[in-house]
Coordinates of C-alpha atoms in Angstrom, one line a residue:
M893 CA -15.1 103.9 -85.6
A894 CA -12.4 105.0 -88.2
K895 CA -12.5 108.5 -89.0
I896 CA -10.9 109.6 -92.4
A897 CA -9.2 112.8 -93.2
Y898 CA -8.6 112.9 -96.7
I899 CA -5.9 114.8 -98.1
L900 CA -6.8 116.4 -101.6
L901 CA -4.7 117.9 -103.5
C902 CA -6.3 120.0 -106.6
H903 CA -5.9 123.0 -108.7
K904 CA -8.8 123.3 -110.9
D905 CA -12.5 123.2 -111.0
P906 CA -13.7 125.0 -107.8
E907 CA -16.8 124.3 -108.1
A908 CA -16.4 120.1 -108.1
I909 CA -13.6 120.6 -105.4
I910 CA -16.5 122.1 -103.2
Q911 CA -18.9 119.8 -103.9
Q912 CA -16.1 116.9 -103.7
A913 CA -15.9 118.3 -99.9
E914 CA -19.4 118.5 -98.7
Q915 CA -20.0 115.1 -100.2
L916 CA -16.9 113.7 -98.2
T917 CA -17.6 115.4 -95.0
A918 CA -21.3 115.0 -94.9
A919 CA -20.5 111.6 -92.9
G920 CA -18.5 112.6 -90.3
D921 CA -15.4 112.5 -92.1
F922 CA -12.9 115.7 -92.3
M923 CA -10.5 117.3 -95.1
S924 CA -7.4 118.8 -96.1
I925 CA -7.2 121.0 -99.4
H926 CA -3.9 121.9 -100.5
F927 CA -5.1 124.4 -104.1
D928 CA -2.4 125.2 -106.4
A929 CA -0.7 128.1 -105.6
S930 CA -0.5 128.8 -109.4
A931 CA -4.4 128.0 -110.0
K932 CA -6.2 131.3 -109.9
S933 CA -6.3 133.6 -106.7
E934 CA -10.3 133.6 -107.3
S935 CA -11.2 129.5 -107.5
F936 CA -8.9 129.6 -104.4
A937 CA -11.0 131.8 -102.6
M938 CA -14.0 130.9 -104.3
I939 CA -13.3 127.6 -101.8
R940 CA -12.9 128.9 -99.1
D941 CA -16.1 130.8 -98.5
A942 CA -17.9 128.3 -99.7
L943 CA -16.1 125.9 -97.0
E944 CA -15.0 128.8 -94.7
D945 CA -18.3 127.4 -92.1
N946 CA -17.4 123.8 -92.5
P947 CA -15.6 122.7 -89.2
N948 CA -14.5 119.5 -91.6
V949 CA -12.6 121.0 -94.2
T950 CA -9.2 122.8 -93.5
F951 CA -6.0 124.1 -95.8
A952 CA -2.8 123.8 -96.1
H953 CA -1.0 126.1 -94.0
K954 CA 0.6 127.3 -96.9
R955 CA 0.0 126.6 -100.5
I956 CA 2.9 126.4 -103.4
K957 CA 3.2 125.7 -107.2
C958 CA 3.5 122.6 -108.3
G959 CA 4.8 120.5 -111.1
W960 CA 4.2 117.0 -112.5
G961 CA 7.6 114.8 -111.3
E962 CA 8.7 117.5 -108.9
W963 CA 9.3 117.6 -105.2
S964 CA 6.7 120.1 -104.7
L965 CA 3.9 117.7 -105.0
V966 CA 5.1 115.8 -102.0
Q967 CA 5.8 119.1 -100.0
A968 CA 1.8 120.4 -100.9
T969 CA 1.1 116.7 -99.9
L970 CA 3.3 117.1 -96.1
Y971 CA 1.4 120.6 -95.8
A972 CA -2.1 118.9 -96.0
I973 CA -0.8 116.3 -93.4
E974 CA 0.4 119.2 -91.2
A975 CA -3.2 121.1 -91.0
A976 CA -5.3 117.5 -90.9
I977 CA -3.0 116.7 -87.9
A978 CA -3.4 119.7 -86.2
D979 CA -7.0 120.4 -87.1
F980 CA -8.0 116.7 -86.6
P981 CA -7.1 114.9 -83.8
R982 CA -10.3 112.3 -84.0
A983 CA -8.7 111.3 -87.3
T984 CA -7.7 107.8 -87.7
H985 CA -6.6 107.5 -91.1
F986 CA -5.5 110.0 -93.5
Y987 CA -6.9 109.0 -97.4
M988 CA -4.7 110.5 -100.3
L989 CA -7.2 112.0 -103.4
S990 CA -7.3 114.0 -106.4
G991 CA -9.8 116.0 -107.8
D992 CA -10.4 113.4 -110.2
C993 CA -11.1 110.5 -107.4
M994 CA -14.7 109.9 -106.1
A995 CA -16.4 107.5 -103.5
V996 CA -17.1 104.0 -105.0
K997 CA -18.7 102.8 -101.6
T998 CA -20.4 104.7 -99.0
A999 CA -18.7 105.7 -95.6
E1000 CA -20.4 103.0 -93.5
Y1001 CA -18.6 100.6 -95.5
A1002 CA -15.1 102.8 -95.6
H1003 CA -15.2 103.1 -92.0
Q1004 CA -16.0 99.2 -91.2
F1005 CA -14.0 98.1 -94.0
L1006 CA -10.6 99.9 -92.1
D1007 CA -11.9 99.1 -88.5
D1008 CA -11.9 95.5 -90.1
N1009 CA -8.2 95.9 -91.6
E1010 CA -5.6 97.6 -89.1
T1011 CA -2.9 98.3 -92.0
D1012 CA -1.7 100.8 -94.3
F1013 CA -2.6 100.5 -97.9
I1014 CA 0.2 101.4 -99.7
E1015 CA 1.6 100.2 -103.1
S1016 CA 5.2 99.8 -101.9
F1017 CA 7.6 97.9 -104.2
D1018 CA 11.4 97.5 -104.0
F1019 CA 12.5 100.2 -106.4
F1020 CA 15.4 98.2 -108.8
E1021 CA 13.9 94.7 -108.2
S1022 CA 10.0 95.3 -109.0
D1023 CA 9.8 95.4 -112.6
W1024 CA 6.7 98.7 -111.3
I1025 CA 8.7 100.4 -113.7
K1026 CA 7.5 99.2 -117.2
I1027 CA 9.3 101.9 -119.3
G1028 CA 11.6 105.2 -119.4
M1029 CA 13.9 105.8 -116.7
K1030 CA 14.9 104.0 -113.7
E1031 CA 17.8 104.5 -111.8
E1032 CA 18.4 107.9 -112.8
R1033 CA 15.3 109.0 -111.2
L1034 CA 17.5 108.3 -108.1
I1035 CA 21.5 108.5 -108.8
Y1036 CA 21.6 112.0 -110.5
R1037 CA 19.8 115.2 -109.0
H1038 CA 17.0 116.7 -111.1
F1039 CA 16.9 120.4 -111.0
F1040 CA 14.5 121.2 -114.2
N1041 CA 10.9 119.9 -114.8
E1042 CA 11.2 117.3 -118.1
R1043 CA 7.7 118.5 -119.3
T1044 CA 8.2 122.4 -118.9
H1045 CA 11.9 122.4 -120.0
K1046 CA 12.9 119.3 -121.5
S1047 CA 16.3 120.4 -123.3
L1048 CA 17.6 121.5 -119.6
F1049 CA 16.0 118.3 -118.1
Y1050 CA 18.1 116.2 -120.1
W1051 CA 21.2 118.2 -120.5
A1052 CA 21.3 118.6 -116.8
I1053 CA 21.2 114.4 -116.7
E1054 CA 23.5 114.3 -119.9
L1055 CA 26.2 116.7 -117.9
Q1056 CA 26.2 114.9 -114.9
K1057 CA 26.6 111.1 -116.4
R1058 CA 29.9 113.0 -118.9
L1059 CA 31.4 114.6 -114.7
G1060 CA 30.7 111.7 -112.9
F1061 CA 28.6 113.1 -110.3
K1062 CA 26.6 109.9 -109.3
R1063 CA 25.2 110.4 -105.8
R1064 CA 24.1 107.2 -103.2
I1065 CA 21.3 106.6 -101.6
P1066 CA 21.6 107.0 -98.2
G1067 CA 23.1 104.0 -97.0
D1068 CA 19.9 103.0 -94.4
V1069 CA 17.0 103.6 -96.6
Q1070 CA 15.9 101.1 -99.5
V1071 CA 14.1 102.9 -102.1
Q1072 CA 10.5 101.8 -102.8
I1073 CA 7.7 102.6 -105.4
G1074 CA 4.6 102.3 -106.0
S1075 CA 1.1 104.2 -106.6
Q1076 CA 0.8 108.2 -105.1
W1077 CA -2.8 107.2 -103.6
W1078 CA -2.4 105.5 -100.3
C1079 CA -4.1 104.7 -96.9
L1080 CA -2.1 105.5 -93.6
R1081 CA -3.2 105.0 -90.5
R1082 CA -2.7 108.4 -88.0
R1083 CA 0.5 106.9 -85.9
T1084 CA 2.3 105.7 -89.2
I1085 CA 1.2 109.7 -90.3
E1086 CA 2.9 110.9 -87.0
S1087 CA 6.0 108.5 -87.7
I1088 CA 6.5 109.7 -91.5
L1089 CA 6.0 113.7 -89.5
D1090 CA 8.7 112.5 -86.9
F1091 CA 11.2 110.9 -89.3
I1092 CA 11.3 113.7 -91.5
R1093 CA 12.2 116.1 -88.9
S1094 CA 15.0 114.0 -87.9
R1095 CA 16.3 113.2 -91.0
K1096 CA 17.2 115.7 -93.3
D1097 CA 19.4 114.3 -95.3
V1098 CA 16.8 112.0 -96.6
I1099 CA 14.6 115.1 -97.1
R1100 CA 17.5 116.1 -99.6
F1101 CA 18.0 113.0 -101.1
F1102 CA 14.1 113.3 -102.1
R1103 CA 13.9 116.9 -103.1
T1104 CA 15.7 116.2 -106.1
T1105 CA 14.9 113.1 -107.2
W1106 CA 12.4 112.6 -110.0
I1107 CA 8.8 111.6 -109.5
P1108 CA 8.9 111.8 -106.0
D1109 CA 5.5 111.2 -105.2
E1110 CA 6.2 107.5 -106.5
T1111 CA 9.1 106.7 -104.1
F1112 CA 8.9 109.1 -100.9
F1113 CA 5.9 107.9 -98.7
Q1114 CA 6.3 104.6 -100.1
T1115 CA 9.4 104.1 -99.2
L1116 CA 9.2 106.2 -95.9
V1117 CA 6.1 103.6 -95.1
R1118 CA 8.3 100.3 -95.3
H1119 CA 11.3 101.8 -93.5
L1120 CA 9.1 102.6 -90.3
V1121 CA 6.2 99.9 -90.3
P1122 CA 6.5 96.1 -89.7
E1123 CA 5.8 94.5 -93.2
N1124 CA 3.1 92.7 -91.6
E1125 CA 1.1 96.1 -91.3
I1126 CA 1.4 96.9 -94.5
D1127 CA -1.0 96.0 -97.4
T1128 CA 0.8 96.8 -100.9
R1129 CA -2.1 97.7 -102.8
T1130 CA -3.8 100.9 -103.2
L1131 CA -7.7 101.4 -102.4
T1132 CA -8.4 103.4 -105.3
F1133 CA -9.6 101.8 -108.1
L1134 CA -7.4 103.0 -111.2
M1135 CA -6.8 101.3 -114.5
F1136 CA -4.3 101.7 -117.7
T1137 CA -4.7 101.8 -121.3
D1138 CA -2.4 99.6 -123.9
Y1139 CA -0.8 103.0 -124.0
G1140 CA -0.1 103.8 -119.9
M1141 CA -2.7 106.3 -120.2
P1142 CA -5.7 106.4 -117.3
V1143 CA -8.6 104.6 -118.0
T1144 CA -11.3 107.4 -118.2
F1145 CA -14.9 106.4 -116.0
H1146 CA -18.4 107.5 -117.5
N1147 CA -22.1 107.2 -117.1
D1148 CA -22.3 103.7 -117.8
H1149 CA -19.6 102.1 -115.7
Y1150 CA -21.7 103.1 -112.6
D1151 CA -22.5 99.2 -111.3
L1152 CA -18.8 98.5 -112.5
L1153 CA -17.3 100.9 -110.2
L1154 CA -19.5 99.9 -107.2
S1155 CA -18.5 96.1 -107.8
Q1156 CA -14.8 96.5 -107.4
D1157 CA -13.0 95.7 -104.3
F1158 CA -12.0 99.6 -103.7
L1159 CA -13.7 102.6 -101.6
F1160 CA -12.6 105.4 -104.2
A1161 CA -12.3 105.7 -108.2
R1162 CA -10.5 107.5 -110.9
K1163 CA -10.0 109.2 -113.2
I1164 CA -13.8 110.4 -113.5
S1165 CA -14.6 112.1 -116.6
P1166 CA -15.9 115.6 -116.1
D1167 CA -18.6 115.1 -118.5
A1168 CA -20.1 111.7 -116.8
K1169 CA -22.7 114.0 -115.1
T1170 CA -25.2 111.4 -114.3
L1171 CA -22.3 108.8 -113.2
K1172 CA -20.7 112.1 -110.9
A1173 CA -24.8 112.6 -108.7
R1174 CA -25.0 109.1 -108.7
L1175 CA -21.6 108.6 -106.5
G1176 CA -22.1 111.8 -105.1
K1177 CA -25.2 110.5 -102.7
L1178 CA -23.6 107.0 -102.4
Y1179 CA -21.5 107.9 -99.6
S1180 CA -23.1 108.7 -96.9
S1181 CA -25.6 106.6 -98.1
R1182 CA -26.5 103.8 -95.4
G1183 CA -27.2 100.1 -95.1
I1184 CA -26.3 99.7 -99.1
D1185 CA -24.7 95.3 -99.6
F1186 CA -22.1 95.5 -101.8
Q1187 CA -21.3 92.6 -104.5
I1188 CA -18.0 92.4 -105.0
S1189 CA -17.3 90.7 -108.3
N1190 CA -13.8 92.8 -108.6
E1191 CA -13.4 92.0 -112.9
G1192 CA -12.5 95.5 -114.1
R1193 CA -9.5 94.9 -114.8
S1194 CA -9.6 91.7 -116.9
L1195 CA -13.3 92.2 -118.2
Y1196 CA -11.2 95.6 -119.5
K1197 CA -8.5 93.8 -120.8
F1198 CA -10.6 91.2 -122.5
L1199 CA -12.3 94.1 -124.0
A1200 CA -10.1 96.2 -125.1
T1201 CA -8.0 93.3 -126.9
Q1202 CA -11.0 92.2 -128.6
G1203 CA -10.5 95.6 -131.4
R1204 CA -14.1 95.9 -131.4
A1205 CA -16.9 97.5 -129.4
G1206 CA -17.6 96.1 -125.7
R1207 CA -20.6 94.6 -124.9
R1208 CA -20.3 95.0 -120.4
F1209 CA -19.4 98.8 -121.3
G1210 CA -18.2 101.1 -124.3
M1211 CA -15.8 101.0 -126.6
R1212 CA -12.0 101.4 -126.6
F1213 CA -11.2 104.5 -126.1
W1214 CA -9.5 105.7 -128.7
E1215 CA -13.4 105.0 -130.2
T1216 CA -15.1 106.8 -127.3
E1217 CA -13.1 109.8 -127.1
S1218 CA -12.6 110.2 -131.0
S1219 CA -12.3 113.8 -130.6
L1220 CA -9.6 116.1 -129.2
G1221 CA -12.1 118.2 -127.7
R1222 CA -14.2 120.8 -128.6
E1223 CA -12.3 122.9 -126.0
R1224 CA -9.0 122.7 -127.3
E1225 CA -7.3 124.5 -130.4
L1226 CA -4.7 122.4 -132.7
M1227 CA -2.8 124.9 -134.5
I1228 CA -0.8 122.8 -137.9
V1229 CA 2.6 124.6 -139.2
V1230 CA 3.4 123.1 -142.6
C1231 CA 6.5 123.8 -144.5
K1232 CA 8.6 122.1 -146.8
K1233 CA 11.6 122.7 -145.2
W1234 CA 11.8 121.7 -142.4
H1235 CA 14.6 124.0 -140.6
V1236 CA 12.3 126.8 -141.3
A1237 CA 9.4 125.2 -139.7
K1238 CA 11.4 124.4 -137.0
R1239 CA 13.4 127.8 -136.1
L1240 CA 9.8 129.4 -135.6
T1241 CA 8.5 127.2 -133.0
D1242 CA 11.9 126.9 -131.4
Q1243 CA 11.0 131.3 -131.2
I1244 CA 7.0 130.5 -129.9
R1245 CA 8.4 128.1 -127.1
Q1246 CA 10.6 130.9 -125.8
E1247 CA 7.9 133.2 -126.7
T1248 CA 5.0 131.9 -125.3
E1249 CA 4.0 129.4 -123.5
I1250 CA 2.0 127.5 -125.9
P1251 CA 3.2 124.2 -126.6
A1252 CA 5.0 123.0 -130.2
I1253 CA 6.1 120.0 -131.3
D1254 CA 8.4 119.5 -134.3
F1255 CA 7.9 116.8 -137.5
I1256 CA 5.7 114.5 -135.4
F1257 CA 4.6 112.5 -138.5
D1258 CA 7.8 113.0 -140.5
E1259 CA 10.8 112.1 -138.0
D1260 CA 11.3 109.5 -136.1
N1261 CA 13.7 110.9 -133.5
T1262 CA 11.1 114.3 -132.7
A1263 CA 11.7 114.5 -129.6
L1264 CA 8.4 113.3 -127.5
P1265 CA 6.8 112.3 -123.7
D1266 CA 6.7 109.0 -123.0
L1267 CA 2.7 107.8 -123.3
G1268 CA 3.5 104.7 -123.1
G1269 CA 4.6 103.3 -126.9
I1270 CA 1.7 104.9 -129.1
Q1271 CA 4.8 107.9 -129.8
S1272 CA 7.6 104.9 -130.5
S1273 CA 7.0 104.8 -134.2
L1274 CA 6.4 107.1 -136.9
A1275 CA 3.6 104.3 -138.0
K1276 CA 2.2 103.9 -134.7
R1277 CA 1.5 107.9 -135.0
A1278 CA 0.2 108.1 -137.8
R1279 CA -2.4 105.3 -137.0
H1280 CA -3.5 106.7 -133.7
R1281 CA -3.2 110.3 -134.6
R1282 CA -6.2 111.7 -132.6
S1283 CA -5.0 109.4 -129.3
L1284 CA -2.0 110.3 -129.3
M1285 CA -2.9 114.5 -130.0
R1286 CA -5.2 114.0 -127.1
M1287 CA -2.4 112.1 -125.0
L1288 CA 0.0 115.5 -126.0
F1289 CA -2.8 117.8 -124.9
E1290 CA -3.0 116.2 -121.5
Y1291 CA 0.4 115.1 -120.7
F1292 CA 1.1 119.4 -121.3
E1293 CA -2.0 120.1 -119.6
S1294 CA -2.7 122.9 -121.9
D1295 CA -5.9 123.4 -124.4
R1296 CA -3.5 124.6 -127.0
L1297 CA -0.6 122.6 -129.2
I1298 CA 1.1 123.3 -132.1
V1299 CA 2.4 120.7 -134.5
C1300 CA 5.2 120.8 -137.6
M1301 CA 4.2 118.7 -140.6
D1302 CA 5.1 117.7 -143.9
P1303 CA 2.8 119.0 -147.0
S1304 CA 2.4 116.2 -148.1
N1305 CA 0.5 114.7 -145.3
L1306 CA -2.9 116.1 -146.8
D1307 CA -4.5 113.3 -144.7
L1308 CA -3.8 113.8 -141.6
M1309 CA -4.6 117.6 -142.0
H1310 CA -8.3 116.3 -143.7
D1311 CA -8.3 114.2 -140.5
F1312 CA -7.7 117.0 -138.1
F1313 CA -9.8 119.3 -140.0
S1314 CA -12.7 116.6 -139.2
D1315 CA -12.7 117.2 -135.6
R1316 CA -15.2 118.7 -133.9
S1317 CA -11.8 120.8 -132.5
M1318 CA -10.7 124.2 -133.3
T1319 CA -8.2 123.3 -135.8
R1320 CA -5.6 125.9 -137.5
L1321 CA -3.0 125.8 -140.3
L1322 CA -0.5 128.2 -141.2
R1323 CA 1.6 127.3 -144.2
I1324 CA 5.0 128.7 -144.8
E1325 CA 6.0 129.7 -148.0
C1326 CA 9.6 129.8 -148.9
D1327 CA 12.1 130.1 -151.7
F1328 CA 13.3 127.2 -153.2
T1329 CA 16.7 128.2 -155.3
D1330 CA 18.3 125.3 -157.7
D1331 CA 20.8 124.7 -155.0
Y1332 CA 18.9 124.0 -152.1
L1333 CA 16.7 121.6 -154.5
I1334 CA 19.9 119.9 -155.7
G1335 CA 20.6 119.0 -152.0
H1336 CA 17.3 118.1 -151.6
A1337 CA 17.2 115.3 -153.7
R1338 CA 20.4 113.8 -152.3
R1339 CA 18.5 113.7 -148.6
I1340 CA 15.7 112.1 -150.2
G1341 CA 17.4 109.7 -152.0
L1342 CA 16.3 111.3 -156.0
A1343 CA 20.4 111.7 -156.3
G1344 CA 24.4 111.0 -154.9
D1345 CA 27.4 112.8 -154.9
R1346 CA 27.9 111.2 -158.2
T1347 CA 25.0 112.1 -160.3
S1348 CA 25.9 114.0 -163.0
Q1349 CA 24.8 118.0 -163.5
L1350 CA 22.9 117.0 -166.5
T1351 CA 20.6 114.6 -164.5
L1352 CA 20.1 117.0 -161.9
E1353 CA 19.2 119.8 -164.1
R1354 CA 16.5 117.2 -165.4
L1355 CA 15.4 116.5 -162.0
L1356 CA 15.0 119.9 -160.6
P1357 CA 11.7 121.1 -162.7
T1358 CA 10.1 118.0 -161.6
I1359 CA 11.4 118.4 -157.9
R1360 CA 9.9 122.0 -158.0
N1361 CA 6.7 120.8 -159.7
D1362 CA 6.1 118.6 -156.6
I1363 CA 6.3 121.0 -154.2
N1364 CA 4.1 123.4 -156.2
H1365 CA 1.4 120.5 -156.2
E1366 CA 1.4 120.0 -152.7
A1367 CA 1.2 123.8 -152.4
D1368 CA -1.5 123.7 -154.8
R1369 CA -3.5 120.3 -153.1
I1370 CA -3.3 122.2 -149.7
R1371 CA -4.8 125.6 -151.1
D1372 CA -7.5 123.4 -153.1
A1373 CA -8.7 121.4 -149.8
G1374 CA -10.2 124.6 -148.9
F1375 CA -9.2 124.2 -145.1
S1376 CA -11.1 126.8 -143.2
R1377 CA -8.9 129.1 -140.7
H1378 CA -5.3 128.8 -143.6
F1379 CA -2.9 131.3 -143.2
R1380 CA -0.2 131.7 -144.7
I1381 CA 3.1 133.8 -144.8
R1382 CA 5.9 133.8 -147.0
Q1383 CA 9.7 134.9 -147.4
S1384 CA 8.6 137.2 -149.7
D1385 CA 6.7 139.9 -147.4
S1386 CA 7.5 142.1 -145.3
T1387 CA 7.9 140.9 -141.7
E1388 CA 5.1 143.0 -140.4
T1389 CA 2.6 141.3 -143.1
N1390 CA 3.9 137.7 -141.3
A1391 CA 3.3 139.3 -138.1
T1392 CA -0.5 140.2 -138.9
K1393 CA -0.8 136.6 -139.9
L1394 CA 0.7 134.8 -136.8
V1395 CA -2.0 137.3 -134.7
E1396 CA -4.7 135.6 -136.6
F1397 CA -2.9 131.9 -136.3
L1398 CA -1.8 132.5 -132.7
S1399 CA -3.9 134.4 -130.8
L1400 CA -1.6 136.7 -130.0
P1401 CA -0.5 140.3 -129.3
Y1402 CA 0.7 141.7 -132.3
E1403 CA 4.2 142.5 -130.7
T1404 CA 4.5 139.2 -129.5
A1405 CA 3.8 138.0 -133.0
L1406 CA 6.5 140.9 -134.8
K1407 CA 9.2 139.0 -132.5
L1408 CA 8.1 135.7 -134.4
A1409 CA 8.1 137.0 -137.8
Q1410 CA 11.2 138.7 -136.7
T1411 CA 13.4 135.2 -136.2
R1412 CA 17.0 135.8 -136.9
Q1413 CA 17.7 134.0 -140.2
L1414 CA 13.9 132.5 -140.7
F1415 CA 14.0 131.7 -143.6
D1416 CA 17.9 131.2 -144.7
D1417 CA 18.7 127.6 -146.1

């Protein structure tokens, strides 16, 4: 009879991790946990204390800090695998999980399913020939070395790629390895895992190669399994049910999805909403149950696709995700920086990024070329960003894994400000008041097409009062809107006065706010 060792990578919610471990080991299976070293030490202590008497739970012998898209995710997985191999000699299969996954079948069903299928379950498709990567970088993931994280050091990440391109530092893929790609959620037999561990001990060149690829958790195990296991023993699918929206974001499951999930031909599902308490309770009891007959219809993806394309509320399981999750989230803080002189706001946000860990996006609704992560297409045009503004904001919060986010806006975007202030999230607004000289306004008129290089001085003099009045009118509209948590810094005020306002807006220590207010040439044109 199959015995499963679950390989769990997690970084938050210790209570949920403890519950997940207890539920999955209650039926005689095992779990090896890697808890991210960047998480709070007291959270890890809570998990260890709660599970130390459970003989079916072990921990990775070394904890490391993990970053999305980095080798650290693979290394953490290997540490957890090594602990499981050593501590659970009876484990026949190793199943990759995250804290967002839950079983949608019983242990009885899962064990029988694995006994009936002498196969490794892992998505493993040719990296170059398949269309698994829909958008974004492809070949560049492999042929260039990646030393920086795209999420935390975006400028350095792309600078390093461009530098390697210019210098011709393109590298070769190990000649006897055909790179594969697929989902990181796999279930592998014990002998396959042992073969992988033997391989990496003897092939340091392959490890060196994957260490500096981008998003290796989608290529490393997928490539090695294909290299080590006969094709007829690989089933190129994951046993974890997951779906993606039209915008490339994972679909989140809620309380009314219980029957839908149980009817899918999968053993687990992700992502389960943290707020789906009823669903979590029902699925938690399910795994150790016996004698349940599952009616597999497997219509989940096709049903979701059909309902999502109707543009209306679905009758089978809820509404489109931007309707069911229209709020940014009560626990989140959206901070809007409003300034007519975009370069002033950008100087401030650049300094914020240097002095704090708060992610900041420049004029996302105003500049088409604003640097944004790939969010599945929703960010591809100004029209889409404005139309799906709340969805876009939620994706950015999730992308940066932060509950705080700063965005810059032009003062003309009053409707966007009203929309975000009507949300249940905590929204703040910082208005930067600048002085406008005649020379600046003339340049502004030329930039927006109101004037050209040959426009006469007389015409410009007639335009200036109109432009100045328009700018003042936009400021008056924002003041008259009566937004709560509305702060203002001014070019004419002292840095100390502006620092006090930044303390309130950003909830930062005064010393940090003073550094921001003292940004070099902040208000210069």
